[in-house]
XYZ file of N, CA, C and O in Angstrom:
660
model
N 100.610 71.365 75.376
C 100.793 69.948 75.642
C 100.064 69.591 76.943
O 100.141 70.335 77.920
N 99.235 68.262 76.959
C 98.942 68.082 78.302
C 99.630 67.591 79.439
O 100.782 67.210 79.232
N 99.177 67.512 80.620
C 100.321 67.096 81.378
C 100.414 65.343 81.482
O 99.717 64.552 82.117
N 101.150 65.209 80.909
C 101.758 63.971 80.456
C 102.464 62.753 81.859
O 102.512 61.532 81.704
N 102.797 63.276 82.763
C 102.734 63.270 84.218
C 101.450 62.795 84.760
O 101.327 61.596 85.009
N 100.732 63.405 84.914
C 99.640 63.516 85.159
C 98.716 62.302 84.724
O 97.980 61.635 85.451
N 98.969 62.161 83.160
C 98.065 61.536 82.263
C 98.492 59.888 82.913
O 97.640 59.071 83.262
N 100.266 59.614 82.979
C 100.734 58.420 82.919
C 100.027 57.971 84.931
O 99.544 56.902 85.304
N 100.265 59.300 85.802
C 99.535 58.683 86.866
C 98.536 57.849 86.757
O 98.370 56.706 87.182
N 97.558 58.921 85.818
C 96.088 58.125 85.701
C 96.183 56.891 85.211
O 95.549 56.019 85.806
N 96.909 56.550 84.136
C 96.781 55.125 83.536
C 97.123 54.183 84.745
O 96.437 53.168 84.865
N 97.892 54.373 85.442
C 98.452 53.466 86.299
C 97.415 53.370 87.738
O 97.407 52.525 88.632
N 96.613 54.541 87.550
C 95.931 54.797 89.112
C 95.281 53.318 89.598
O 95.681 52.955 90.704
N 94.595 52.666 89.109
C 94.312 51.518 89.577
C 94.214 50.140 89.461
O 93.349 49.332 89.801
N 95.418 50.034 88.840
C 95.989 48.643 88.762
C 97.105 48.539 88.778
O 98.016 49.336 88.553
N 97.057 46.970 89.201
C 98.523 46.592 90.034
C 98.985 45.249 89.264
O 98.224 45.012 88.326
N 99.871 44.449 89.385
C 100.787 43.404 88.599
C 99.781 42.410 88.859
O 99.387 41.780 87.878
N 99.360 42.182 89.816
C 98.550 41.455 90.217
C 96.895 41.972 90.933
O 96.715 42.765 91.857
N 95.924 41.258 90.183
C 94.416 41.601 89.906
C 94.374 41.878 91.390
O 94.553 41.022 92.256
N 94.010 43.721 91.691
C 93.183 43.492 92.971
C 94.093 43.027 94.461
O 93.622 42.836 95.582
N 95.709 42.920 93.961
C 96.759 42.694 95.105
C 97.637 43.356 95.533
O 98.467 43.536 94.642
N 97.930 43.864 96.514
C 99.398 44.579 96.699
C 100.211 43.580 96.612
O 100.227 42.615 97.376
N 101.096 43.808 95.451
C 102.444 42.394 95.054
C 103.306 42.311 95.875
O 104.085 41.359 95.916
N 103.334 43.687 97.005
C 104.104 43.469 97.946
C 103.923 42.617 98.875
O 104.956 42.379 99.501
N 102.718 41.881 99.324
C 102.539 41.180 100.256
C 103.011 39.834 99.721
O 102.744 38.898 100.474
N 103.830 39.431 98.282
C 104.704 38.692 98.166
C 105.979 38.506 98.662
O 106.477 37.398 98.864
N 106.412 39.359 98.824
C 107.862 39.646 99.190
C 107.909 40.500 100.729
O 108.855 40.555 101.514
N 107.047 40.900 100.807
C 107.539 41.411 102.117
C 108.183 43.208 101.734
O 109.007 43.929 102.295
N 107.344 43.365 100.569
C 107.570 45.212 100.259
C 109.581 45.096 100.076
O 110.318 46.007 100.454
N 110.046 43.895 99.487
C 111.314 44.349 99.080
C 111.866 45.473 98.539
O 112.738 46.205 99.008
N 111.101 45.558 97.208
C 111.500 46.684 96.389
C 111.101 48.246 97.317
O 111.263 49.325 96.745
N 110.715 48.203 98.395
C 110.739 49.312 98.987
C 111.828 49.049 100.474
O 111.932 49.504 101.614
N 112.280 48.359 99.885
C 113.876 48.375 101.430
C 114.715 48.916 100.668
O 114.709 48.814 99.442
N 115.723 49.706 101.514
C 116.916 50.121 101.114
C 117.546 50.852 102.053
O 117.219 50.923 103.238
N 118.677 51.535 101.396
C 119.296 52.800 102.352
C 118.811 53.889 101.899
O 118.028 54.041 100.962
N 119.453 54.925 102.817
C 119.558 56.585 101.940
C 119.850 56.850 101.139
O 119.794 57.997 100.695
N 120.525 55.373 100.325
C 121.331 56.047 99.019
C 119.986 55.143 98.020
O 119.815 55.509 96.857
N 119.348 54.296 98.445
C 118.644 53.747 97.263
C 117.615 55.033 96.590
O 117.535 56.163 97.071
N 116.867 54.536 95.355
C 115.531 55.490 95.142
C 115.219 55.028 93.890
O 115.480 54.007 93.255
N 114.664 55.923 93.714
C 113.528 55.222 92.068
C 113.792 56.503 91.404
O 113.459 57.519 92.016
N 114.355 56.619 90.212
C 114.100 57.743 89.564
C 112.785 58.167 88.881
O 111.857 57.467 88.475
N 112.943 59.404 88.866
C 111.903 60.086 88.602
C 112.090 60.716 86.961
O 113.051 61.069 86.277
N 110.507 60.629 86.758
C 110.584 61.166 85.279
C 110.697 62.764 85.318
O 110.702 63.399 86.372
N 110.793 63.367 83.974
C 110.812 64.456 84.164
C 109.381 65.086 84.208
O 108.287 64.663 83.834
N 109.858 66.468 84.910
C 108.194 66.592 85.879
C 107.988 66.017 87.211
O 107.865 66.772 88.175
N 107.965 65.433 87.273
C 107.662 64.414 88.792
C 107.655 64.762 89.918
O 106.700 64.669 90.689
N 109.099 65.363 90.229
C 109.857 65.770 90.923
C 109.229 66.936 92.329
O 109.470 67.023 93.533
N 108.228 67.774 91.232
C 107.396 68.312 91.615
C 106.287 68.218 92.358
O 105.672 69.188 92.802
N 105.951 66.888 92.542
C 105.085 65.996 93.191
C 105.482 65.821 94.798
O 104.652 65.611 95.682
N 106.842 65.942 94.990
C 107.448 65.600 96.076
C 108.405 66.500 96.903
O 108.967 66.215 97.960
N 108.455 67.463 96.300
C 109.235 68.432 96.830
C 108.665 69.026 98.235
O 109.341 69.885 98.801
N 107.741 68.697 98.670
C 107.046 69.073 99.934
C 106.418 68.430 100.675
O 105.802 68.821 101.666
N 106.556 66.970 100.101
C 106.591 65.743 101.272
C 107.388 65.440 102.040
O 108.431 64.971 101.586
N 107.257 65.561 103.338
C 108.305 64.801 104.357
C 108.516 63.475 104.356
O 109.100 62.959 105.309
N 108.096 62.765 103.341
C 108.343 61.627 103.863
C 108.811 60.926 102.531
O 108.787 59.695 102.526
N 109.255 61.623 101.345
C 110.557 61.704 100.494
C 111.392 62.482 100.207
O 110.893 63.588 100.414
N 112.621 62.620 99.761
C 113.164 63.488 99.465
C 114.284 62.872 98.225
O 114.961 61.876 97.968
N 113.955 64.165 97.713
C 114.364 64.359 96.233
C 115.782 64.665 96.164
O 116.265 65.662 96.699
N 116.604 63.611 95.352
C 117.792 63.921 95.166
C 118.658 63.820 93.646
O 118.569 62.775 93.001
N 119.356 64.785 93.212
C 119.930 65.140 92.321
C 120.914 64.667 92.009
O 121.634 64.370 92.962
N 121.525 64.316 90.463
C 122.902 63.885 90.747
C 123.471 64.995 89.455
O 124.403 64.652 88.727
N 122.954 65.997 89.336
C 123.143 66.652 88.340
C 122.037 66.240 86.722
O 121.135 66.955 86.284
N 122.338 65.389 86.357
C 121.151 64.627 85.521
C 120.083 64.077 85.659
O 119.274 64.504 84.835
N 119.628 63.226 86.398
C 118.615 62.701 87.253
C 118.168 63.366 88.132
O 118.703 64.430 88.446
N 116.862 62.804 88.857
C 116.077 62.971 89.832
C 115.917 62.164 90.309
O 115.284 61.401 89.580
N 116.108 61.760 91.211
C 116.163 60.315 91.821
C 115.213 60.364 93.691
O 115.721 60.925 94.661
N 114.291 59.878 93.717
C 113.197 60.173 94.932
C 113.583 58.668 96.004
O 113.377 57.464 95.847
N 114.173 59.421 97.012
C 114.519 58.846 98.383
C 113.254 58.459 99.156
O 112.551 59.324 99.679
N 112.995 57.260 99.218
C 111.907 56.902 100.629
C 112.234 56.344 101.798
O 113.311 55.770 101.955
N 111.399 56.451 102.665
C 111.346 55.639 104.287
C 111.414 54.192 103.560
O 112.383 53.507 103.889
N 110.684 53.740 102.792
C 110.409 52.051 102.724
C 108.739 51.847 103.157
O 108.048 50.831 103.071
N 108.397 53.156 103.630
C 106.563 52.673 104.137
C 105.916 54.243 103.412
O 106.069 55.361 103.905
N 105.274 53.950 102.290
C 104.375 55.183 102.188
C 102.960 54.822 101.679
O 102.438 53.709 101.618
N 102.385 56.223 101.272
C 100.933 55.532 100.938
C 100.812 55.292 99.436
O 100.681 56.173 98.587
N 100.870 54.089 99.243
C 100.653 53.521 97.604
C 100.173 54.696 96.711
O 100.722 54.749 95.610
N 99.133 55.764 97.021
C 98.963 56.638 96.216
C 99.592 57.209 95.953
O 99.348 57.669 94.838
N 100.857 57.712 96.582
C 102.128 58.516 96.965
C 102.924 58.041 95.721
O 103.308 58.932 94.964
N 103.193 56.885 95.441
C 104.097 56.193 95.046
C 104.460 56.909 93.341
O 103.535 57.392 92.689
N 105.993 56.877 92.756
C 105.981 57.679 91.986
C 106.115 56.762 90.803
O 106.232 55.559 91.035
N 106.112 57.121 89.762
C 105.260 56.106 88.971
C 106.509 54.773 88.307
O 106.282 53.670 87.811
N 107.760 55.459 88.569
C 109.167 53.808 88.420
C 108.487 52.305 89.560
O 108.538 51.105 89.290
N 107.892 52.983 90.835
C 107.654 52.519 91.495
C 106.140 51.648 91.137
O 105.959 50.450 91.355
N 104.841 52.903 90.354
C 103.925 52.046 89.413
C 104.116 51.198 88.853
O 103.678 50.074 89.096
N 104.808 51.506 87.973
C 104.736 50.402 86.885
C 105.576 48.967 86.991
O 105.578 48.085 86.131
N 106.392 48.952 88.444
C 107.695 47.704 88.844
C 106.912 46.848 89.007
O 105.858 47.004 89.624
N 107.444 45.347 88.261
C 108.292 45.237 88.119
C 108.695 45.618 86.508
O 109.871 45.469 86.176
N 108.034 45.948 85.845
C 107.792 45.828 84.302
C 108.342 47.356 84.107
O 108.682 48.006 85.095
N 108.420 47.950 82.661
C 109.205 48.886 82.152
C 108.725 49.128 80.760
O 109.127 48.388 79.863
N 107.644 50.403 80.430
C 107.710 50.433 79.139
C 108.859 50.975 78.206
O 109.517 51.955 78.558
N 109.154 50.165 76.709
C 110.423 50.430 75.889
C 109.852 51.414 74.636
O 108.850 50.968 74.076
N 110.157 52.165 74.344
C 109.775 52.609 73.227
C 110.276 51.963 71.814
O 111.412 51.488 71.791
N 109.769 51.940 71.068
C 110.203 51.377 69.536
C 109.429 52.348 68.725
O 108.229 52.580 68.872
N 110.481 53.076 67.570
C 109.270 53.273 66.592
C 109.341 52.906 65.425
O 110.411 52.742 64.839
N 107.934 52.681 64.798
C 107.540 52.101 63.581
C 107.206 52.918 62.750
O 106.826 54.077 62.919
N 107.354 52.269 61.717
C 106.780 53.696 60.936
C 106.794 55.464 60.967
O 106.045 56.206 60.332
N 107.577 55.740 61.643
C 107.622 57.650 61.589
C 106.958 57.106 63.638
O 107.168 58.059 64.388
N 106.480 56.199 64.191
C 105.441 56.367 65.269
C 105.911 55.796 66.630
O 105.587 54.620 66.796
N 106.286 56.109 67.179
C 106.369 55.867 68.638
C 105.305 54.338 68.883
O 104.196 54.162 68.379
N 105.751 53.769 69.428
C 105.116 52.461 70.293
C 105.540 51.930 71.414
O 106.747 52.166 71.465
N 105.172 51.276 72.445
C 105.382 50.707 73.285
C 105.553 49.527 73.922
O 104.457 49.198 74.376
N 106.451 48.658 74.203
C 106.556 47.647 74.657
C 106.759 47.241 75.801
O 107.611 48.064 76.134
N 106.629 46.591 76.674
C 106.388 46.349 77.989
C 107.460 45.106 78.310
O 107.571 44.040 77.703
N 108.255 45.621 79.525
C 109.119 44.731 79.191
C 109.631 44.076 80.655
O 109.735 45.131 81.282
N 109.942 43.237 81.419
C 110.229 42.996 82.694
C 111.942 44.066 82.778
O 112.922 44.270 82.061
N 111.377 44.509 84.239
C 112.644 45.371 84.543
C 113.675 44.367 84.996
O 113.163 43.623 85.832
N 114.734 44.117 84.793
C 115.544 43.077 84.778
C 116.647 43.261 85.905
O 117.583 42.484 86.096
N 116.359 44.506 86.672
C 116.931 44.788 87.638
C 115.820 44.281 88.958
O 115.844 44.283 90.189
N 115.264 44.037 88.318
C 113.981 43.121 89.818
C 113.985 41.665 89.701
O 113.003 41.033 90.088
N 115.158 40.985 89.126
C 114.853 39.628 88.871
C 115.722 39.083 90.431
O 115.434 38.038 91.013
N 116.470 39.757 90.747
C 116.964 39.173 92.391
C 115.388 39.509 93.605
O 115.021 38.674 94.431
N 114.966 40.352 93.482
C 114.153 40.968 94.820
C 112.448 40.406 94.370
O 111.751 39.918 95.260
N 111.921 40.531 92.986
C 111.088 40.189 92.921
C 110.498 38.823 92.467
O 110.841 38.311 91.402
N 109.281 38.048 93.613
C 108.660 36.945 92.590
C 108.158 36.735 92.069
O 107.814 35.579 91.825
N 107.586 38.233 91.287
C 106.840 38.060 90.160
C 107.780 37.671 88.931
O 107.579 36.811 88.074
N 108.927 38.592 89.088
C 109.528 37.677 87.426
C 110.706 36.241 87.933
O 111.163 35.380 87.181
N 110.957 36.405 89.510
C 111.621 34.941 89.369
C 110.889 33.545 89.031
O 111.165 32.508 88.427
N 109.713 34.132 89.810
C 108.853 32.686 89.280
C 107.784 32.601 88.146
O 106.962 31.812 87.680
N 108.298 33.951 87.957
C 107.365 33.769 86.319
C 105.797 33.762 86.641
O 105.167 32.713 86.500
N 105.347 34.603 86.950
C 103.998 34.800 87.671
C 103.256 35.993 86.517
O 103.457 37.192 86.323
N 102.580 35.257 86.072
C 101.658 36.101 84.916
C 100.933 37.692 85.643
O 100.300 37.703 86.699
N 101.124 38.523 85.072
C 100.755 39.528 86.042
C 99.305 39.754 84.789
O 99.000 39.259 83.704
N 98.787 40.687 85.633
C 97.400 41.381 85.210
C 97.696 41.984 83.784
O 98.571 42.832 83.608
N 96.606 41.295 82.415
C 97.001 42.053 81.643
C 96.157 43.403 81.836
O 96.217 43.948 80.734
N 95.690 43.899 82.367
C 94.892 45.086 82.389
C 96.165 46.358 82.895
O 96.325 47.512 82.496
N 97.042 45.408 84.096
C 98.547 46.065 84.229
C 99.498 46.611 83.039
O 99.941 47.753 82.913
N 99.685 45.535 82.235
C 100.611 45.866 81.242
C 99.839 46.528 79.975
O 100.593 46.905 79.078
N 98.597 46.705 79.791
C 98.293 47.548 79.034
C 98.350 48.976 79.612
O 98.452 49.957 78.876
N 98.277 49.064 81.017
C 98.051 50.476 81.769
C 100.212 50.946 81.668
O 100.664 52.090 81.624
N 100.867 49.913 81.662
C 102.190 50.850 81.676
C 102.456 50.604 80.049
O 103.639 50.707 79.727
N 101.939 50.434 79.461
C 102.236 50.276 77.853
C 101.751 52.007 77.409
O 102.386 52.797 76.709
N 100.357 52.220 78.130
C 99.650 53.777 77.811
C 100.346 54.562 78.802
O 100.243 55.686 78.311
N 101.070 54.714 80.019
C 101.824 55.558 81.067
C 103.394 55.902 80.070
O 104.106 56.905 80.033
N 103.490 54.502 79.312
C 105.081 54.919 78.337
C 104.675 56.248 77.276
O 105.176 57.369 77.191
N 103.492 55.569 76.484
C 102.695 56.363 75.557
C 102.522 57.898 75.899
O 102.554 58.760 75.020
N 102.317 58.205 77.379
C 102.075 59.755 77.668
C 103.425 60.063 78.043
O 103.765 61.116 77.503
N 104.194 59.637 78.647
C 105.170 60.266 78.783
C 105.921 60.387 77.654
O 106.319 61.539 77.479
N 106.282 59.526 76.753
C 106.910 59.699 75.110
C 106.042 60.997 74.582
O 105.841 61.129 73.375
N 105.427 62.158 75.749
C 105.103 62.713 74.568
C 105.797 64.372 75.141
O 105.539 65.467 74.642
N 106.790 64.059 76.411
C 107.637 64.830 76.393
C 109.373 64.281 76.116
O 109.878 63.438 76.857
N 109.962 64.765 75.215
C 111.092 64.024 74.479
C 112.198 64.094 75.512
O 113.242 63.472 75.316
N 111.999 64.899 76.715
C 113.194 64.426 77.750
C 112.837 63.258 78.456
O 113.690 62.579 79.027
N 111.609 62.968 78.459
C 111.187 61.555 79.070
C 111.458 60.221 77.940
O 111.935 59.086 77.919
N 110.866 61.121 77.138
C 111.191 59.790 76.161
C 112.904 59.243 75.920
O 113.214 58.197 75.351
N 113.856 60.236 76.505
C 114.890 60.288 76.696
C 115.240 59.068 77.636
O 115.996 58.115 77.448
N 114.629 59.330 78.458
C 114.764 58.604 79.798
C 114.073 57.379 79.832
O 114.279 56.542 80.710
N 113.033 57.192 78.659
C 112.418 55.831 78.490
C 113.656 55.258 77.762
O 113.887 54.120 78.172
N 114.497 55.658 76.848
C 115.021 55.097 75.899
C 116.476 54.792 76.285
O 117.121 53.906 75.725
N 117.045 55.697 77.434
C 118.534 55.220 78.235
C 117.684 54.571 78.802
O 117.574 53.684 77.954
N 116.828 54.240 79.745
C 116.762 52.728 80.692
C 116.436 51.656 79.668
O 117.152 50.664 79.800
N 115.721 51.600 78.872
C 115.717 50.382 77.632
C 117.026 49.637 76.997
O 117.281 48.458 76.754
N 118.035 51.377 76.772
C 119.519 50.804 76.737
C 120.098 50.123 77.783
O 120.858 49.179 77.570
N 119.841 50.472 78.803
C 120.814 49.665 80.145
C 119.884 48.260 80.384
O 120.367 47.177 80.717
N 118.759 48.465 80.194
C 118.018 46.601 80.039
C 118.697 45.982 78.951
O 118.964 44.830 79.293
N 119.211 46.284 77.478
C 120.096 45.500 77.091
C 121.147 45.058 77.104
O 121.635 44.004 76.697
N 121.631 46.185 77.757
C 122.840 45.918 78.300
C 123.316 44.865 79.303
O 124.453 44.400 79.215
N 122.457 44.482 80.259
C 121.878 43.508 81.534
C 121.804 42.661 80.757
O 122.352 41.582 80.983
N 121.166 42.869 79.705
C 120.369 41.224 79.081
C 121.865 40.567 78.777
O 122.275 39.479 79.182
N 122.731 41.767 77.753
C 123.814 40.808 77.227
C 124.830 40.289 78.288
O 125.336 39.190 78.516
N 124.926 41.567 78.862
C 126.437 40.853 80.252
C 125.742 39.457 81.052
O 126.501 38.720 81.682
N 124.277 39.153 80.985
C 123.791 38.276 81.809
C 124.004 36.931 80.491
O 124.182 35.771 80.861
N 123.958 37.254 79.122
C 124.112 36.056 78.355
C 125.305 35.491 78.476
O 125.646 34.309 78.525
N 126.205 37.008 78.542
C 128.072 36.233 78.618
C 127.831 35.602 79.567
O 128.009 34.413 79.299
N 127.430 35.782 80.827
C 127.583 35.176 82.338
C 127.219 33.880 82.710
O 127.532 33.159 83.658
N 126.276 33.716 81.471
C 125.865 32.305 81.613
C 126.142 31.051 80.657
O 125.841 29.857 80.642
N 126.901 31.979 79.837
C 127.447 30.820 78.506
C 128.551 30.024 78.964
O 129.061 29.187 78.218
């Protein structure tokens, strides 16, 4: 198998939500504030990427991998929950086939203004995390992990429909 890790970096290596922008200079790098307890989970594999950086650290909760930052690193650094935000590829399959759908992470609708204000992002972006879902669906503990966060985005979606009816 190839490294599938690896592969989803590349798709993502050079593009961003917005053509040619760090989206952070919208917000002021929100999605990178937090505490010690915040982080971005990590796919499987990943993990490995960081185990010898000082300037994350990798934490376990028994199931997960979950990667601790300062709030300032070097965009190349960045691990790929952090690529592909605010958006989220979903898996669906058709036919016997795996596919991908691209979907706003719905846990960025407080911090980010790309989906509060509805800000068309780069499609060259959402085709690059549509192919990063695609390589990683092609190890089935990831695809695991594509398919519980897809569950907990519906889950959001519905408690947010009760909330507003």
């Amino acid at each position: 198998m190839r490294d599938c890790i690896g592969d989803a970096y590349s798709a993502l290596r050079t593009v961003t939500p917005l053509a040619g922008m760090d989206c952070g200079r919208l917000c002021g790098a929100r999605c990178c504030k937090g505490s010690d307890n915040d982080g971005m989970e990590l796919f499987h594999g990943e993990a490995e990427r960081y185990r010898n950086d000082p300037s994350f650290t990798v934490r376990s909760d028994g199931e997960r991998e979950i990667l601790i930052c300062s709030g300032h690193c070097d965009r190349h650094s960045r691990p790929l929950s952090c690529r592909m935000y605010p958006y989220f590829p979903v898996p669906e399959e058709r036919d016997g086939r795996i596919q991908m759908r691209v979907v706003c992470d719905l846990r960025g609708f407080s911090s980010c203004p790309l989906l509060r204000e509805r800000i068309k992002p780069d499609p060259r972006f959402i085709r690059a995390v549509r192919m990063a879902g695609l390589y990683l669906a092609r190890d089935p503990r990831n695809l695991q992990i594509l398919r519980e966060t897809a569950a907990l985005f519906e889950e959001l979606a519905s408690f947010t429909q009760t909330m507003t009816k």
